[in-house]
Amino acid sequence: MNKFGTKVREVVAADPENLPMLAVIDVLSARIKALREEDAERGDISITTVIIWVAVIAAAVGIAGAIIAVVAKYQSKLNSQGPK
């Protein structure tokens, strides 16, 4: 158990009324520890995945910017050619 968990346990154990909370803390701590041991690499993202996502987002922003630029460029021409 880490320092924070030990400190919480000490504070909760100081008052007998907190025994149910202490039991919950123990059960949750044991479950978290078991899950971490079960699959240590769970939640890890490779650098390749990060690079791909950054590239996809940058491409999407670039495409959106190009569309906005084209619409802004031809906006005045479209407005001037409206119904007469």
JSON list of C-alpha atoms in Angstrom, two decimals:
[
{"chain": "A", "resi": 1, "resn": "MET", "atom": "CA", "xyz": [0.00, 0.00, 0.00]},
{"chain": "A", "resi": 2, "resn": "ASN", "atom": "CA", "xyz": [1.33, 3.46, -0.84]},
{"chain": "A", "resi": 3, "resn": "LYS", "atom": "CA", "xyz": [1.86, 6.35, 1.62]},
{"chain": "A", "resi": 4, "resn": "PHE", "atom": "CA", "xyz": [-1.52, 7.89, 0.86]},
{"chain": "A", "resi": 5, "resn": "GLY", "atom": "CA", "xyz": [-3.34, 4.59, 1.42]},
{"chain": "A", "resi": 6, "resn": "THR", "atom": "CA", "xyz": [-1.49, 4.01, 4.68]},
{"chain": "A", "resi": 7, "resn": "LYS", "atom": "CA", "xyz": [-2.36, 7.50, 5.92]},
{"chain": "A", "resi": 8, "resn": "VAL", "atom": "CA", "xyz": [-6.06, 7.08, 5.03]},
{"chain": "A", "resi": 9, "resn": "ARG", "atom": "CA", "xyz": [-6.07, 3.74, 6.81]},
{"chain": "A", "resi": 10, "resn": "GLU", "atom": "CA", "xyz": [-4.58, 5.32, 9.95]},
{"chain": "A", "resi": 11, "resn": "VAL", "atom": "CA", "xyz": [-7.12, 8.15, 9.98]},
{"chain": "A", "resi": 12, "resn": "VAL", "atom": "CA", "xyz": [-10.07, 5.84, 9.41]},
{"chain": "A", "resi": 13, "resn": "ALA", "atom": "CA", "xyz": [-8.85, 3.29, 11.98]},
{"chain": "A", "resi": 14, "resn": "ALA", "atom": "CA", "xyz": [-8.57, 5.98, 14.66]},
{"chain": "A", "resi": 15, "resn": "ASP", "atom": "CA", "xyz": [-12.37, 5.99, 15.11]},
{"chain": "A", "resi": 16, "resn": "PRO", "atom": "CA", "xyz": [-14.24, 2.69, 15.69]},
{"chain": "A", "resi": 17, "resn": "GLU", "atom": "CA", "xyz": [-17.26, 4.03, 13.82]},
{"chain": "A", "resi": 18, "resn": "ASN", "atom": "CA", "xyz": [-15.20, 3.98, 10.65]},
{"chain": "A", "resi": 19, "resn": "LEU", "atom": "CA", "xyz": [-14.67, 0.20, 10.62]},
{"chain": "A", "resi": 20, "resn": "PRO", "atom": "CA", "xyz": [-17.07, -0.34, 7.67]},
{"chain": "A", "resi": 21, "resn": "MET", "atom": "CA", "xyz": [-15.15, 2.27, 5.68]},
{"chain": "A", "resi": 22, "resn": "LEU", "atom": "CA", "xyz": [-11.90, 0.56, 6.60]},
{"chain": "A", "resi": 23, "resn": "ALA", "atom": "CA", "xyz": [-13.28, -2.72, 5.26]},
{"chain": "A", "resi": 24, "resn": "VAL", "atom": "CA", "xyz": [-14.25, -1.04, 1.98]},
{"chain": "A", "resi": 25, "resn": "ILE", "atom": "CA", "xyz": [-10.79, 0.52, 1.67]},
{"chain": "A", "resi": 26, "resn": "ASP", "atom": "CA", "xyz": [-9.16, -2.87, 2.23]},
{"chain": "A", "resi": 27, "resn": "VAL", "atom": "CA", "xyz": [-11.38, -4.60, -0.35]},
{"chain": "A", "resi": 28, "resn": "LEU", "atom": "CA", "xyz": [-10.86, -1.89, -2.97]},
{"chain": "A", "resi": 29, "resn": "SER", "atom": "CA", "xyz": [-7.11, -1.79, -2.37]},
{"chain": "A", "resi": 30, "resn": "ALA", "atom": "CA", "xyz": [-6.86, -5.55, -2.77]},
{"chain": "A", "resi": 31, "resn": "ARG", "atom": "CA", "xyz": [-8.94, -5.47, -5.95]},
{"chain": "A", "resi": 32, "resn": "ILE", "atom": "CA", "xyz": [-6.87, -2.67, -7.52]},
{"chain": "A", "resi": 33, "resn": "LYS", "atom": "CA", "xyz": [-3.65, -4.49, -6.64]},
{"chain": "A", "resi": 34, "resn": "ALA", "atom": "CA", "xyz": [-4.99, -7.73, -8.16]},
{"chain": "A", "resi": 35, "resn": "LEU", "atom": "CA", "xyz": [-6.02, -5.94, -11.37]},
{"chain": "A", "resi": 36, "resn": "ARG", "atom": "CA", "xyz": [-2.60, -4.31, -11.69]},
{"chain": "A", "resi": 37, "resn": "GLU", "atom": "CA", "xyz": [-0.86, -7.66, -11.29]},
{"chain": "A", "resi": 38, "resn": "GLU", "atom": "CA", "xyz": [-3.28, -9.34, -13.68]},
{"chain": "A", "resi": 39, "resn": "ASP", "atom": "CA", "xyz": [-2.53, -7.12, -16.67]},
{"chain": "A", "resi": 40, "resn": "ALA", "atom": "CA", "xyz": [0.45, -4.85, -16.07]},
{"chain": "A", "resi": 41, "resn": "GLU", "atom": "CA", "xyz": [0.42, -3.38, -19.58]},
{"chain": "A", "resi": 42, "resn": "ARG", "atom": "CA", "xyz": [-3.24, -2.45, -19.52]},
{"chain": "A", "resi": 43, "resn": "GLY", "atom": "CA", "xyz": [-3.80, 1.15, -20.55]},
{"chain": "A", "resi": 44, "resn": "ASP", "atom": "CA", "xyz": [-0.38, 1.66, -22.10]},
{"chain": "A", "resi": 45, "resn": "ILE", "atom": "CA", "xyz": [-0.42, 3.57, -25.38]},
{"chain": "A", "resi": 46, "resn": "SER", "atom": "CA", "xyz": [2.46, 3.09, -27.76]},
{"chain": "A", "resi": 47, "resn": "ILE", "atom": "CA", "xyz": [4.27, 6.07, -29.23]},
{"chain": "A", "resi": 48, "resn": "THR", "atom": "CA", "xyz": [3.21, 4.90, -32.69]},
{"chain": "A", "resi": 49, "resn": "THR", "atom": "CA", "xyz": [-0.45, 5.19, -31.74]},
{"chain": "A", "resi": 50, "resn": "VAL", "atom": "CA", "xyz": [0.10, 8.71, -30.42]},
{"chain": "A", "resi": 51, "resn": "ILE", "atom": "CA", "xyz": [1.91, 9.75, -33.62]},
{"chain": "A", "resi": 52, "resn": "ILE", "atom": "CA", "xyz": [-0.87, 8.35, -35.79]},
{"chain": "A", "resi": 53, "resn": "TRP", "atom": "CA", "xyz": [-3.59, 10.14, -33.80]},
{"chain": "A", "resi": 54, "resn": "VAL", "atom": "CA", "xyz": [-1.70, 13.44, -33.91]},
{"chain": "A", "resi": 55, "resn": "ALA", "atom": "CA", "xyz": [-1.29, 13.09, -37.68]},
{"chain": "A", "resi": 56, "resn": "VAL", "atom": "CA", "xyz": [-4.98, 12.29, -38.17]},
{"chain": "A", "resi": 57, "resn": "ILE", "atom": "CA", "xyz": [-6.07, 15.27, -36.07]},
{"chain": "A", "resi": 58, "resn": "ALA", "atom": "CA", "xyz": [-3.63, 17.58, -37.87]},
{"chain": "A", "resi": 59, "resn": "ALA", "atom": "CA", "xyz": [-4.93, 16.38, -41.26]},
{"chain": "A", "resi": 60, "resn": "ALA", "atom": "CA", "xyz": [-8.53, 16.95, -40.18]},
{"chain": "A", "resi": 61, "resn": "VAL", "atom": "CA", "xyz": [-7.73, 20.48, -38.98]},
{"chain": "A", "resi": 62, "resn": "GLY", "atom": "CA", "xyz": [-5.89, 21.18, -42.25]},
{"chain": "A", "resi": 63, "resn": "ILE", "atom": "CA", "xyz": [-8.81, 19.97, -44.37]},
{"chain": "A", "resi": 64, "resn": "ALA", "atom": "CA", "xyz": [-11.28, 22.00, -42.31]},
{"chain": "A", "resi": 65, "resn": "GLY", "atom": "CA", "xyz": [-9.05, 25.07, -42.67]},
{"chain": "A", "resi": 66, "resn": "ALA", "atom": "CA", "xyz": [-8.85, 24.61, -46.45]},
{"chain": "A", "resi": 67, "resn": "ILE", "atom": "CA", "xyz": [-12.63, 24.31, -46.72]},
{"chain": "A", "resi": 68, "resn": "ILE", "atom": "CA", "xyz": [-13.12, 27.44, -44.61]},
{"chain": "A", "resi": 69, "resn": "ALA", "atom": "CA", "xyz": [-10.60, 29.35, -46.74]},
{"chain": "A", "resi": 70, "resn": "VAL", "atom": "CA", "xyz": [-12.30, 28.34, -50.01]},
{"chain": "A", "resi": 71, "resn": "VAL", "atom": "CA", "xyz": [-15.76, 29.21, -48.70]},
{"chain": "A", "resi": 72, "resn": "ALA", "atom": "CA", "xyz": [-14.51, 32.59, -47.41]},
{"chain": "A", "resi": 73, "resn": "LYS", "atom": "CA", "xyz": [-12.81, 33.31, -50.73]},
{"chain": "A", "resi": 74, "resn": "TYR", "atom": "CA", "xyz": [-15.91, 32.67, -52.82]},
{"chain": "A", "resi": 75, "resn": "GLN", "atom": "CA", "xyz": [-18.44, 33.95, -50.27]},
{"chain": "A", "resi": 76, "resn": "SER", "atom": "CA", "xyz": [-18.56, 37.47, -51.78]},
{"chain": "A", "resi": 77, "resn": "LYS", "atom": "CA", "xyz": [-18.95, 36.10, -55.32]},
{"chain": "A", "resi": 78, "resn": "LEU", "atom": "CA", "xyz": [-21.79, 33.85, -54.18]},
{"chain": "A", "resi": 79, "resn": "ASN", "atom": "CA", "xyz": [-23.52, 36.72, -52.40]},
{"chain": "A", "resi": 80, "resn": "SER", "atom": "CA", "xyz": [-23.18, 39.12, -55.37]},
{"chain": "A", "resi": 81, "resn": "GLN", "atom": "CA", "xyz": [-24.69, 36.57, -57.78]},
{"chain": "A", "resi": 82, "resn": "GLY", "atom": "CA", "xyz": [-27.86, 36.21, -55.76]},
{"chain": "A", "resi": 83, "resn": "PRO", "atom": "CA", "xyz": [-31.39, 36.66, -57.16]},
{"chain": "A", "resi": 84, "resn": "LYS", "atom": "CA", "xyz": [-32.08, 40.00, -58.88]}
]
